[in-house]
CSV table of C-alpha atoms in Angstrom, one decimal:
chain,number,residue,atom,x,y,z
C,29,MET,CA,-29.1,32.8,-44.6
C,30,SER,CA,-28.4,29.6,-42.8
C,31,ILE,CA,-25.7,29.1,-40.3
C,32,GLU,CA,-23.6,26.0,-40.7
C,33,THR,CA,-22.8,24.7,-37.2
C,34,GLN,CA,-19.6,22.9,-36.5
C,35,PRO,CA,-20.2,19.5,-35.0
C,36,ASP,CA,-18.5,19.2,-31.6
C,37,ARG,CA,-15.4,17.2,-32.5
C,38,ARG,CA,-14.2,16.6,-29.0
C,39,LEU,CA,-15.1,13.9,-26.5
C,40,SER,CA,-15.5,15.0,-22.9
C,41,ASN,CA,-13.3,13.3,-20.4
C,42,ALA,CA,-16.3,11.1,-19.4
C,43,GLN,CA,-16.7,10.0,-23.0
C,44,ILE,CA,-13.0,9.2,-23.3
C,45,ALA,CA,-13.3,7.2,-20.1
C,46,TRP,CA,-16.4,5.4,-21.5
C,47,ARG,CA,-14.6,4.5,-24.7
C,48,ALA,CA,-11.6,3.0,-22.8
C,49,ALA,CA,-13.9,1.1,-20.5
C,50,GLN,CA,-15.4,-0.8,-23.6
C,51,ASP,CA,-11.9,-2.4,-24.0
C,52,ILE,CA,-11.7,-3.9,-20.5
C,53,ALA,CA,-12.7,-7.6,-20.4
C,54,ASP,CA,-14.9,-9.2,-17.8
C,55,GLY,CA,-12.7,-10.3,-14.9
C,56,ALA,CA,-9.7,-8.3,-16.0
C,57,TYR,CA,-7.3,-7.0,-13.3
C,58,VAL,CA,-7.1,-3.3,-13.8
C,59,ASN,CA,-5.2,-0.4,-12.1
C,60,LEU,CA,-6.6,3.1,-12.7
C,61,GLY,CA,-4.3,6.1,-12.2
C,62,ILE,CA,-5.3,8.9,-9.8
C,63,GLY,CA,-7.7,11.5,-11.2
C,64,PHE,CA,-9.1,11.3,-14.8
C,65,PRO,CA,-8.4,7.5,-15.3
C,66,GLU,CA,-10.5,6.7,-12.2
C,67,MET,CA,-13.6,7.7,-14.2
C,68,VAL,CA,-13.2,4.5,-16.3
C,69,ALA,CA,-14.6,2.5,-13.4
C,70,ARG,CA,-18.0,4.2,-13.9
C,71,TYR,CA,-18.5,3.0,-17.4
C,72,GLN,CA,-18.0,-0.7,-17.4
C,73,PRO,CA,-20.3,-2.3,-19.9
C,74,PRO,CA,-23.3,-4.2,-18.4
C,75,GLY,CA,-22.4,-7.8,-17.6
C,76,ARG,CA,-18.7,-7.1,-17.2
C,77,GLU,CA,-16.9,-6.6,-13.9
C,78,ALA,CA,-13.2,-5.8,-13.7
C,79,ILE,CA,-11.3,-6.3,-10.5
C,80,PHE,CA,-9.6,-3.1,-9.6
C,81,HIS,CA,-6.2,-3.0,-8.0
C,82,THR,CA,-4.9,-0.1,-6.0
C,83,GLU,CA,-1.1,0.3,-5.3
C,84,ASN,CA,-1.6,0.9,-1.6
C,85,GLY,CA,-2.8,-2.7,-1.1
C,86,ILE,CA,-6.4,-3.6,-2.1
C,87,LEU,CA,-7.8,-5.8,-4.8
C,88,ASN,CA,-11.5,-5.6,-5.6
C,89,PHE,CA,-12.4,-2.3,-4.1
C,90,GLY,CA,-15.6,-0.5,-5.1
C,91,ALA,CA,-17.4,2.8,-5.1
C,92,PRO,CA,-16.8,5.6,-2.5
C,93,PRO,CA,-18.8,5.2,0.7
C,94,ALA,CA,-21.6,7.6,1.6
C,95,PRO,CA,-20.3,10.9,3.1
C,96,GLY,CA,-19.7,10.4,6.8
C,97,ALA,CA,-19.1,6.7,6.4
C,98,GLU,CA,-15.4,6.9,5.4
C,99,ASP,CA,-12.9,4.6,6.9
C,100,TRP,CA,-9.5,6.2,6.5
C,101,ASN,CA,-7.8,2.8,6.5
C,102,LEU,CA,-9.8,1.9,3.5
C,103,ILE,CA,-8.5,4.3,0.8
C,104,ASN,CA,-7.2,4.1,-2.8
C,105,ALA,CA,-3.9,5.4,-4.2
C,106,GLY,CA,-5.5,8.8,-4.5
C,107,LYS,CA,-6.2,8.7,-0.8
C,108,LYS,CA,-9.9,8.8,-1.4
C,109,ALA,CA,-12.1,6.6,0.7
C,110,VAL,CA,-13.4,3.4,-1.0
C,111,THR,CA,-15.5,0.4,-0.1
C,112,LEU,CA,-14.9,-3.3,-0.7
C,113,LYS,CA,-16.6,-5.7,-3.0
C,114,PRO,CA,-17.2,-9.3,-1.9
C,115,GLY,CA,-13.9,-11.2,-2.4
C,116,ALA,CA,-11.6,-8.2,-1.7
C,117,ALA,CA,-8.0,-8.7,-0.4
C,118,PHE,CA,-5.5,-6.7,1.4
C,119,PHE,CA,-1.7,-7.0,1.0
C,120,HIS,CA,1.5,-5.1,1.7
C,121,HIS,CA,3.3,-2.8,-0.7
C,122,ALA,CA,5.9,-5.3,-1.9
C,123,ASP,CA,3.2,-7.8,-2.9
C,124,SER,CA,1.2,-5.0,-4.5
C,125,PHE,CA,4.1,-4.0,-6.7
C,126,ALA,CA,4.9,-7.7,-7.4
C,127,MET,CA,1.4,-7.8,-8.9
C,128,VAL,CA,2.4,-4.8,-11.0
C,129,ARG,CA,6.0,-5.6,-12.0
C,130,GLY,CA,5.4,-9.3,-12.2
C,131,GLY,CA,3.0,-8.9,-15.1
C,132,HIS,CA,-0.1,-10.0,-13.2
C,133,LEU,CA,-2.2,-6.9,-14.1
C,134,ASP,CA,-4.1,-7.0,-17.4
C,135,VAL,CA,-4.5,-3.3,-17.8
C,136,ALA,CA,-3.1,-0.1,-16.4
C,137,ILE,CA,-4.7,3.2,-17.4
C,138,LEU,CA,-2.8,6.5,-16.9
C,139,GLY,CA,-3.0,10.1,-17.9
C,140,ALA,CA,-0.3,11.8,-20.0
C,141,TYR,CA,1.4,15.1,-20.7
C,142,GLN,CA,2.9,13.5,-23.8
C,143,VAL,CA,3.1,10.2,-25.6
C,144,SER,CA,5.7,9.5,-28.3
C,145,GLU,CA,5.2,7.3,-31.4
C,146,ASN,CA,7.4,4.6,-29.9
C,147,GLY,CA,5.3,4.5,-26.7
C,148,ASP,CA,7.3,6.6,-24.4
C,149,LEU,CA,5.2,8.2,-21.7
C,150,ALA,CA,5.7,11.6,-20.0
C,151,ASN,CA,3.2,12.0,-17.2
C,152,TRP,CA,4.9,12.9,-13.9
C,153,ARG,CA,6.5,16.3,-14.2
C,154,VAL,CA,6.7,19.2,-16.6
C,155,GLY,CA,9.7,21.1,-15.4
C,156,ASP,CA,12.3,21.6,-12.7
C,157,SER,CA,10.2,23.8,-10.5
C,158,GLY,CA,8.2,22.8,-7.5
C,159,VAL,CA,8.3,19.5,-5.6
C,160,PRO,CA,8.7,16.4,-7.7
C,161,ALA,CA,6.5,13.4,-6.9
C,162,VAL,CA,6.4,10.2,-8.9
C,163,GLY,CA,4.3,7.7,-6.9
C,164,GLY,CA,3.7,4.3,-8.6
C,165,ALA,CA,3.5,5.5,-12.3
C,166,MET,CA,7.0,4.4,-13.2
C,167,ASP,CA,6.3,0.9,-11.9
C,168,LEU,CA,2.8,0.6,-13.4
C,169,VAL,CA,4.0,1.3,-17.0
C,170,HIS,CA,6.4,-1.6,-16.9
C,171,GLY,CA,4.1,-4.2,-15.4
C,172,ALA,CA,0.7,-4.3,-16.9
C,173,ARG,CA,0.2,-6.4,-20.1
C,174,GLN,CA,-1.5,-3.4,-21.7
C,175,VAL,CA,-0.9,0.2,-20.8
C,176,PHE,CA,-3.6,2.6,-21.9
C,177,VAL,CA,-3.4,6.3,-21.8
C,178,VAL,CA,-6.5,8.5,-21.6
C,179,THR,CA,-6.0,12.1,-22.6
C,180,GLU,CA,-7.1,15.2,-24.4
C,181,HIS,CA,-5.6,15.2,-27.9
C,182,LEU,CA,-4.1,18.7,-27.4
C,183,THR,CA,-2.8,20.6,-24.4
C,184,ARG,CA,-4.8,23.6,-23.1
C,185,THR,CA,-2.6,25.8,-25.2
C,186,GLY,CA,-3.2,23.7,-28.3
C,187,GLU,CA,0.0,21.8,-28.5
C,188,PRO,CA,-0.1,18.1,-29.7
C,189,LYS,CA,0.2,15.6,-26.9
C,190,LEU,CA,1.0,12.8,-29.4
C,191,VAL,CA,4.5,13.6,-30.5
C,192,GLU,CA,7.6,12.1,-32.2
C,193,ARG,CA,9.7,12.5,-29.1
C,194,CYS,CA,8.6,13.6,-25.6
C,195,SER,CA,10.1,16.9,-24.4
C,196,PHE,CA,9.0,16.4,-20.8
C,197,PRO,CA,10.8,14.0,-18.4
C,198,LEU,CA,9.9,10.4,-19.1
C,199,THR,CA,7.9,8.1,-16.9
C,200,GLY,CA,8.7,5.1,-19.0
C,201,VAL,CA,10.3,4.0,-22.4
C,202,ALA,CA,8.2,2.2,-25.1
C,203,CYS,CA,5.5,1.3,-22.6
C,204,VAL,CA,2.2,2.6,-23.9
C,205,THR,CA,0.1,0.3,-26.0
C,206,ARG,CA,-3.0,2.3,-26.8
C,207,ILE,CA,-4.1,5.9,-26.5
C,208,TYR,CA,-7.7,7.1,-26.1
C,209,THR,CA,-8.0,10.8,-26.9
C,210,SER,CA,-10.7,13.4,-27.2
C,211,HIS,CA,-10.4,12.9,-31.0
C,212,ALA,CA,-9.2,9.3,-31.7
C,213,VAL,CA,-8.1,5.9,-30.6
C,214,VAL,CA,-4.5,5.2,-31.5
C,215,ASP,CA,-2.4,2.1,-31.1
C,216,ILE,CA,1.3,2.0,-30.8
C,217,ALA,CA,2.6,-0.8,-33.0
C,218,GLY,CA,6.1,-1.2,-34.3
C,219,GLY,CA,7.2,2.2,-33.1
C,220,ARG,CA,4.4,4.0,-34.9
C,221,PHE,CA,1.0,5.6,-34.2
C,222,VAL,CA,-1.6,3.4,-35.9
C,223,LEU,CA,-5.0,5.1,-36.1
C,224,ARG,CA,-7.9,2.7,-35.1
C,225,GLU,CA,-10.8,5.1,-34.6
C,226,LYS,CA,-11.4,8.8,-35.3
C,227,HIS,CA,-14.1,11.2,-34.5
C,228,PRO,CA,-16.5,11.1,-37.5
C,229,GLY,CA,-16.7,14.8,-37.7
C,230,LEU,CA,-13.0,15.1,-38.4
C,231,SER,CA,-11.2,14.3,-41.6
C,232,PHE,CA,-8.0,12.2,-41.5
C,233,ASP,CA,-6.0,15.3,-42.6
C,234,ALA,CA,-7.6,17.5,-39.9
C,235,LEU,CA,-6.6,14.8,-37.3
C,236,GLN,CA,-3.1,14.5,-38.7
C,237,ALA,CA,-2.8,18.3,-38.5
C,238,ILE,CA,-3.3,18.3,-34.7
C,239,THR,CA,-1.1,15.2,-34.1
C,240,GLY,CA,2.7,15.7,-33.6
C,241,ALA,CA,3.8,12.6,-35.4
C,242,ARG,CA,2.7,10.7,-38.4
C,243,LEU,CA,-0.5,8.7,-38.1
C,244,HIS,CA,-0.4,5.4,-39.9
C,245,VAL,CA,-3.4,3.5,-41.2
C,246,ASP,CA,-3.1,-0.3,-41.0
C,247,GLY,CA,-6.6,-1.8,-41.5
C,248,PRO,CA,-10.0,-0.2,-41.2
C,249,VAL,CA,-10.4,3.1,-39.2
C,250,GLY,CA,-13.6,3.0,-37.3
C,251,ASP,CA,-15.8,5.9,-36.2
C,252,LEU,CA,-15.2,7.0,-32.6
C,253,VAL,CA,-18.8,7.0,-31.5
C,254,VAL,CA,-19.7,7.4,-27.9
C,255,PRO,CA,-23.0,8.1,-26.0
C,256,GLU,CA,-23.9,11.4,-24.5
C,257,LEU,CA,-22.9,11.3,-20.9
D,24,MET,CA,9.9,-13.0,25.7
D,25,ASP,CA,8.2,-9.7,26.4
D,26,LYS,CA,8.6,-6.8,23.9
D,27,ARG,CA,6.0,-4.6,25.5
D,28,VAL,CA,7.0,-1.1,26.7
D,29,ARG,CA,4.8,1.0,28.9
D,30,SER,CA,5.0,4.4,27.4
D,31,LEU,CA,5.5,6.1,24.0
D,32,ALA,CA,8.6,7.9,25.4
D,33,GLU,CA,10.1,4.5,26.3
D,34,ALA,CA,9.2,3.2,22.9
D,35,VAL,CA,11.2,5.8,21.0
D,36,SER,CA,14.1,5.9,23.4
D,37,GLY,CA,17.5,5.7,21.8
D,38,ILE,CA,16.6,7.5,18.6
D,39,GLU,CA,19.3,10.1,18.5
D,40,SER,CA,20.4,12.9,16.1
D,41,GLY,CA,21.6,11.6,12.8
D,42,ALA,CA,19.5,8.4,12.9
D,43,SER,CA,17.7,7.0,9.9
D,44,VAL,CA,14.0,6.3,10.6
D,45,MET,CA,11.5,4.4,8.5
D,46,ILE,CA,7.9,5.6,9.1
D,47,GLY,CA,5.0,3.5,8.0
D,48,GLY,CA,1.9,4.7,6.3
D,49,PHE,CA,0.4,5.6,3.0
D,50,GLY,CA,-1.0,9.0,3.4
D,51,GLY,CA,-2.8,8.8,6.7
D,52,SER,CA,-3.5,5.1,6.7
D,53,GLY,CA,-1.0,3.4,8.9
D,54,ALA,CA,0.7,6.6,9.9
D,55,PRO,CA,1.9,6.1,13.5
D,56,ILE,CA,1.0,9.6,14.7
D,57,GLU,CA,1.5,9.0,18.4
D,58,LEU,CA,5.0,7.5,17.9
D,59,ILE,CA,6.0,10.4,15.6
D,60,HIS,CA,4.9,12.9,18.2
D,61,ALA,CA,6.8,11.1,20.9
D,62,LEU,CA,9.8,11.3,18.6
D,63,ILE,CA,9.4,15.0,18.1
D,64,ASP,CA,9.4,15.4,21.9
D,65,ARG,CA,12.9,14.0,22.0
D,66,ARG,CA,14.1,16.6,19.5
D,67,PRO,CA,16.7,14.5,17.6
D,68,ARG,CA,18.2,16.5,14.7
D,69,ASP,CA,19.5,15.6,11.2
D,70,LEU,CA,17.2,12.6,10.8
D,71,THR,CA,16.9,10.7,7.5
D,72,VAL,CA,13.3,9.7,7.1
D,73,ILE,CA,12.1,7.0,4.8
D,74,SER,CA,8.4,7.1,4.2
D,75,ASN,CA,6.1,7.0,1.1
D,76,ASN,CA,4.8,10.5,1.6
D,77,ALA,CA,6.1,13.6,3.4
D,78,GLY,CA,3.3,14.4,5.7
D,79,THR,CA,0.1,16.5,5.6
D,80,GLY,CA,-1.1,19.5,7.7
D,81,ARG,CA,0.6,20.2,11.0
D,82,ILE,CA,0.7,16.8,12.6
D,83,GLY,CA,2.6,13.6,12.4
D,84,LEU,CA,5.4,13.5,9.8
D,85,ALA,CA,4.6,17.0,8.7
D,86,ALA,CA,5.1,18.2,12.3
D,87,LEU,CA,8.4,16.3,12.5
D,88,ILE,CA,9.6,18.1,9.3
D,89,ASP,CA,8.1,21.5,10.5
D,90,ALA,CA,10.2,21.2,13.7
D,91,GLY,CA,13.3,21.1,11.6
D,92,LEU,CA,14.4,17.7,12.7
D,93,VAL,CA,14.5,16.0,9.2
D,94,ALA,CA,17.6,16.7,7.1
D,95,ARG,CA,16.7,14.2,4.3
D,96,MET,CA,13.6,12.5,3.0
D,97,ILE,CA,13.5,9.3,0.9
D,98,CYS,CA,10.0,9.0,-0.5
D,99,SER,CA,7.9,8.5,-3.6
D,100,PHE,CA,5.3,11.1,-3.3
D,101,PRO,CA,6.0,14.2,-1.2
D,102,ARG,CA,2.7,15.9,-2.0
D,103,SER,CA,-0.6,15.8,-0.2
D,104,SER,CA,-3.7,17.8,0.4
D,105,ASP,CA,-1.7,20.1,2.7
D,106,PRO,CA,2.0,19.7,2.0
D,107,ARG,CA,3.1,23.1,3.5
D,108,ALA,CA,5.7,21.6,5.9
D,109,PHE,CA,7.7,19.7,3.3
D,110,THR,CA,7.2,22.1,0.5
D,111,GLN,CA,8.6,25.1,2.5
D,112,LYS,CA,11.6,23.2,3.7
D,113,PHE,CA,12.3,21.8,0.3
D,114,LEU,CA,12.0,25.0,-1.6
D,115,ALA,CA,14.2,26.7,1.0
D,116,GLY,CA,16.9,24.1,0.5
D,117,GLU,CA,16.6,23.0,4.1
D,118,ILE,CA,15.7,19.4,3.3
D,119,ALA,CA,17.2,17.0,0.8
D,120,LEU,CA,14.9,14.7,-1.2
D,121,GLU,CA,15.7,11.3,-2.7
D,122,LEU,CA,12.7,10.5,-4.9
D,123,VAL,CA,12.1,6.8,-5.4
D,124,PRO,CA,9.4,5.2,-7.5
D,125,GLN,CA,6.8,3.7,-5.1
D,126,GLY,CA,7.3,0.0,-6.1
D,127,THR,CA,11.1,0.4,-6.1
D,128,LEU,CA,10.9,2.0,-2.6
D,129,ALA,CA,8.8,-0.9,-1.3
D,130,GLU,CA,11.2,-3.5,-2.9
D,131,ARG,CA,14.3,-1.7,-1.6
D,132,ILE,CA,12.9,-1.9,1.9
D,133,ARG,CA,11.9,-5.5,1.5
D,134,ALA,CA,15.4,-6.3,0.1
D,135,GLY,CA,17.0,-4.6,3.1
D,136,GLY,CA,14.9,-6.8,5.4
D,137,ALA,CA,15.6,-9.9,3.4
D,138,GLY,CA,19.4,-9.5,3.1
D,139,ILE,CA,19.4,-8.8,-0.6
D,140,PRO,CA,21.9,-6.0,-1.2
D,141,ALA,CA,20.7,-5.1,-4.7
D,142,PHE,CA,18.2,-6.2,-7.4
D,143,TYR,CA,17.2,-5.3,-10.9
D,144,THR,CA,13.9,-3.7,-11.9
D,145,PRO,CA,12.4,-2.4,-15.2
D,146,THR,CA,11.0,0.6,-13.3
D,147,ALA,CA,12.5,4.0,-14.1
D,148,TYR,CA,14.7,2.6,-17.0
D,149,GLY,CA,15.3,5.5,-19.4
D,150,THR,CA,14.1,8.2,-16.9
D,151,GLU,CA,16.0,10.7,-14.8
D,152,LEU,CA,15.4,8.6,-11.7
D,153,ALA,CA,17.7,6.0,-13.1
D,154,ASP,CA,20.6,8.5,-13.7
D,155,GLY,CA,23.9,7.1,-12.5
D,156,LYS,CA,22.5,3.6,-11.8
D,157,ALA,CA,23.9,0.5,-13.3
D,158,ILE,CA,21.9,-1.0,-16.2
D,159,ALA,CA,21.9,-4.6,-17.2
D,160,GLU,CA,20.0,-6.6,-19.9
D,161,PHE,CA,18.2,-9.8,-19.0
D,162,ASP,CA,16.5,-11.8,-21.7
D,163,GLY,CA,16.6,-8.8,-24.1
D,164,ARG,CA,15.1,-6.2,-21.7
D,165,PRO,CA,17.0,-3.5,-19.9
D,166,TYR,CA,16.8,-3.2,-16.1
D,167,VAL,CA,18.0,-0.8,-13.5
D,168,ARG,CA,20.0,-1.9,-10.5
D,169,GLU,CA,18.6,-0.7,-7.1
D,170,ARG,CA,20.2,-1.0,-3.7
D,171,TRP,CA,18.6,-2.3,-0.5
D,172,LEU,CA,17.3,0.2,2.0
D,173,LYS,CA,17.8,-0.3,5.7
D,174,ALA,CA,17.3,2.0,8.7
D,175,ASP,CA,18.3,2.3,12.3
D,176,PHE,CA,14.7,2.5,13.4
D,177,ALA,CA,11.2,1.8,12.1
D,178,LEU,CA,8.0,3.4,13.5
D,179,VAL,CA,5.0,1.3,12.5
D,180,LYS,CA,1.3,1.3,13.3
D,181,ALA,CA,-0.4,-2.1,13.6
D,182,HIS,CA,-3.8,-3.2,14.7
D,183,ARG,CA,-3.2,-6.1,17.1
D,184,GLY,CA,0.0,-7.1,18.6
D,185,ASP,CA,1.1,-9.6,21.3
D,186,PRO,CA,4.1,-9.6,23.7
D,187,LEU,CA,6.2,-11.5,21.2
D,188,GLY,CA,5.7,-8.8,18.6
D,189,ASN,CA,3.3,-10.8,16.3
D,190,LEU,CA,1.2,-8.3,14.4
D,191,THR,CA,-2.0,-7.8,12.4
D,192,TYR,CA,-3.0,-4.7,10.5
D,193,ASP,CA,-6.2,-2.8,9.8
D,194,LYS,CA,-7.2,-3.0,6.1
D,195,ALA,CA,-5.1,-0.9,3.8
D,196,ALA,CA,-3.1,0.5,6.8
D,197,ARG,CA,-0.9,-2.5,6.3
D,198,ASN,CA,0.9,-0.9,3.3
D,199,PHE,CA,4.6,-0.5,4.2
D,200,GLY,CA,4.4,-1.8,7.8
D,201,PRO,CA,5.4,-5.4,7.2
D,202,LEU,CA,8.4,-4.3,5.0
D,203,MET,CA,9.7,-1.7,7.4
D,204,CYS,CA,9.4,-4.0,10.4
D,205,MET,CA,11.9,-6.3,8.5
D,206,ALA,CA,14.4,-3.6,7.4
D,207,ALA,CA,15.2,-1.7,10.6
D,208,THR,CA,17.8,-2.5,13.3
D,209,THR,CA,15.2,-1.5,16.0
D,210,THR,CA,11.5,-1.8,15.0
D,211,ILE,CA,9.0,0.0,17.2
D,212,VAL,CA,5.3,-0.7,16.8
D,213,GLN,CA,2.3,1.0,18.2
D,214,VAL,CA,-0.7,-1.3,18.3
D,215,SER,CA,-4.4,-0.5,18.9
D,216,HIS,CA,-5.0,-3.7,20.8
D,217,LEU,CA,-2.3,-5.4,22.9
D,218,VAL,CA,-3.4,-9.1,23.3
D,219,PRO,CA,-1.8,-11.9,25.3
D,220,ALA,CA,0.4,-14.5,23.6
D,221,GLY,CA,-1.9,-16.8,21.8
D,222,GLY,CA,-4.4,-14.0,21.2
D,223,ILE,CA,-3.6,-13.9,17.5
D,224,ASP,CA,-4.3,-16.9,15.4
D,225,PRO,CA,-0.9,-18.0,14.0
D,226,GLU,CA,-2.7,-18.3,10.6
D,227,ALA,CA,-3.6,-14.7,10.8
D,228,VAL,CA,-0.2,-13.2,11.8
D,229,VAL,CA,1.0,-10.8,9.1
D,230,THR,CA,4.3,-9.7,10.7
D,231,PRO,CA,5.9,-12.5,12.7
D,232,GLY,CA,7.4,-11.2,16.0
D,233,ILE,CA,11.0,-11.9,15.0
D,234,PHE,CA,10.9,-8.6,13.0
D,235,VAL,CA,9.7,-6.5,16.0
D,236,ASP,CA,11.6,-5.2,19.0
D,237,ARG,CA,9.2,-3.0,20.9
D,238,VAL,CA,5.4,-2.9,21.2
D,239,VAL,CA,3.5,-0.1,22.8
D,240,GLU,CA,-0.3,0.0,23.1
D,241,VAL,CA,-2.1,3.1,21.8
D,242,ALA,CA,-5.7,2.4,22.2
D,243,ALA,CA,-7.9,4.6,19.9
D,244,PRO,CA,-5.0,6.0,17.8
D,245,ARG,CA,-5.6,9.3,16.0
D,246,GLN,CA,-6.1,9.2,12.3
D,247,GLU,CA,-4.2,11.7,10.1
D,248,GLU,CA,-7.1,12.6,7.9
D,249,GLU,CA,-9.3,13.5,10.8
D,250,LEU,CA,-6.6,15.6,12.5
D,251,VAL,CA,-5.9,17.4,9.3
D,252,ARG,CA,-9.6,18.1,8.8
D,253,ALA,CA,-9.8,19.4,12.3
D,254,GLU,CA,-6.7,21.6,11.6
D,255,ALA,CA,-5.0,20.0,14.5
D,256,ARG,CA,-1.3,20.7,15.2
D,257,TYR,CA,1.4,19.1,17.2
D,258,ALA,CA,2.0,21.0,20.3
């Protein structure tokens, strides 16, 4: 008797980050949110180099320094030590957020608790308990020309993260332009989720079943194919 | 013109109970640890503190909060690797929090220093942080009205300073420093290197001395991250 194995239909976070990195142009000015979105910097395609912005006042920072070589005046928004690339710049916080709000960033990439079909994002708190903290997320979602979300398609308890209306407190209204999930690439266009790529091991109906709002098809739907990482 | 003061105690003189105090820094970078500790020594109560974060560990801003001297925090991100001090006071209802998006916080401070009483920003529109604020539409987009933010005092850490108060900063430790210097009635700066007038190239001045009232030299200032890793505490 043969055992039919299920293909793994989920991308790892590294693979989601890799897929998002393929859509960043050479020379783009990019802000990566703290945590998972920071992984996108590792997967820039050969020959392309984005210029990374961090809210606390650096353009064109690079990889972390070797352990022991940290300079704690040279950190990113996650308060992790970074290094500088040639051509880096420092600036104060008002200039930093002028770059954000003034529309000078090409791409901001954030995580999400929920994204609604009209592009509302909820990513800063899930309830009333604990200490609320917002940082720069509410500014970033209204400044960059494109706002990408990288996320699992489902919560740990199996609830859809792509929904008709967010139930968690909002970070911004109608701000997300594209979502990279563990199962699909989805654009937000005209107040709708438009499917661009889906995992090849998953039928459209199966993907729709784990998505909390209607997925529209407008043009070809590609296979979401990523390397082993 | 000589804005130099000889001691940290003299630098923070006049900060009394009920004062509003802007404190520079983003996490540990730019946090004026020595000025904050000198402020704790004075024991003023009911302070309103405006700072991006709310301190880490048992030193600096965290120690100021731990000492029960802060009644109200205005900040964007009151979390850190060791947020015990703020978290305990907040959950016990002993400290009030006004949470402000980071870019809005920076711009409110800049506006305070620039004499702009209010401005409109897209940030926070449609979120709970815009509750109760005026909304206006410009060119078809909704914006939230935000007020300027000023303070009685600012405590700022800079790299080099001269007797006129001209300042440079060290890398990303610049963050809120230039803004807070503008927005306080009395701006107090600790510098790692005090240089003579003319010792800073005018092309390199980041904060012009007009925004600064007192300069005190703290050679080899302590860095918050290193103190937290060493589990140091204010004493």
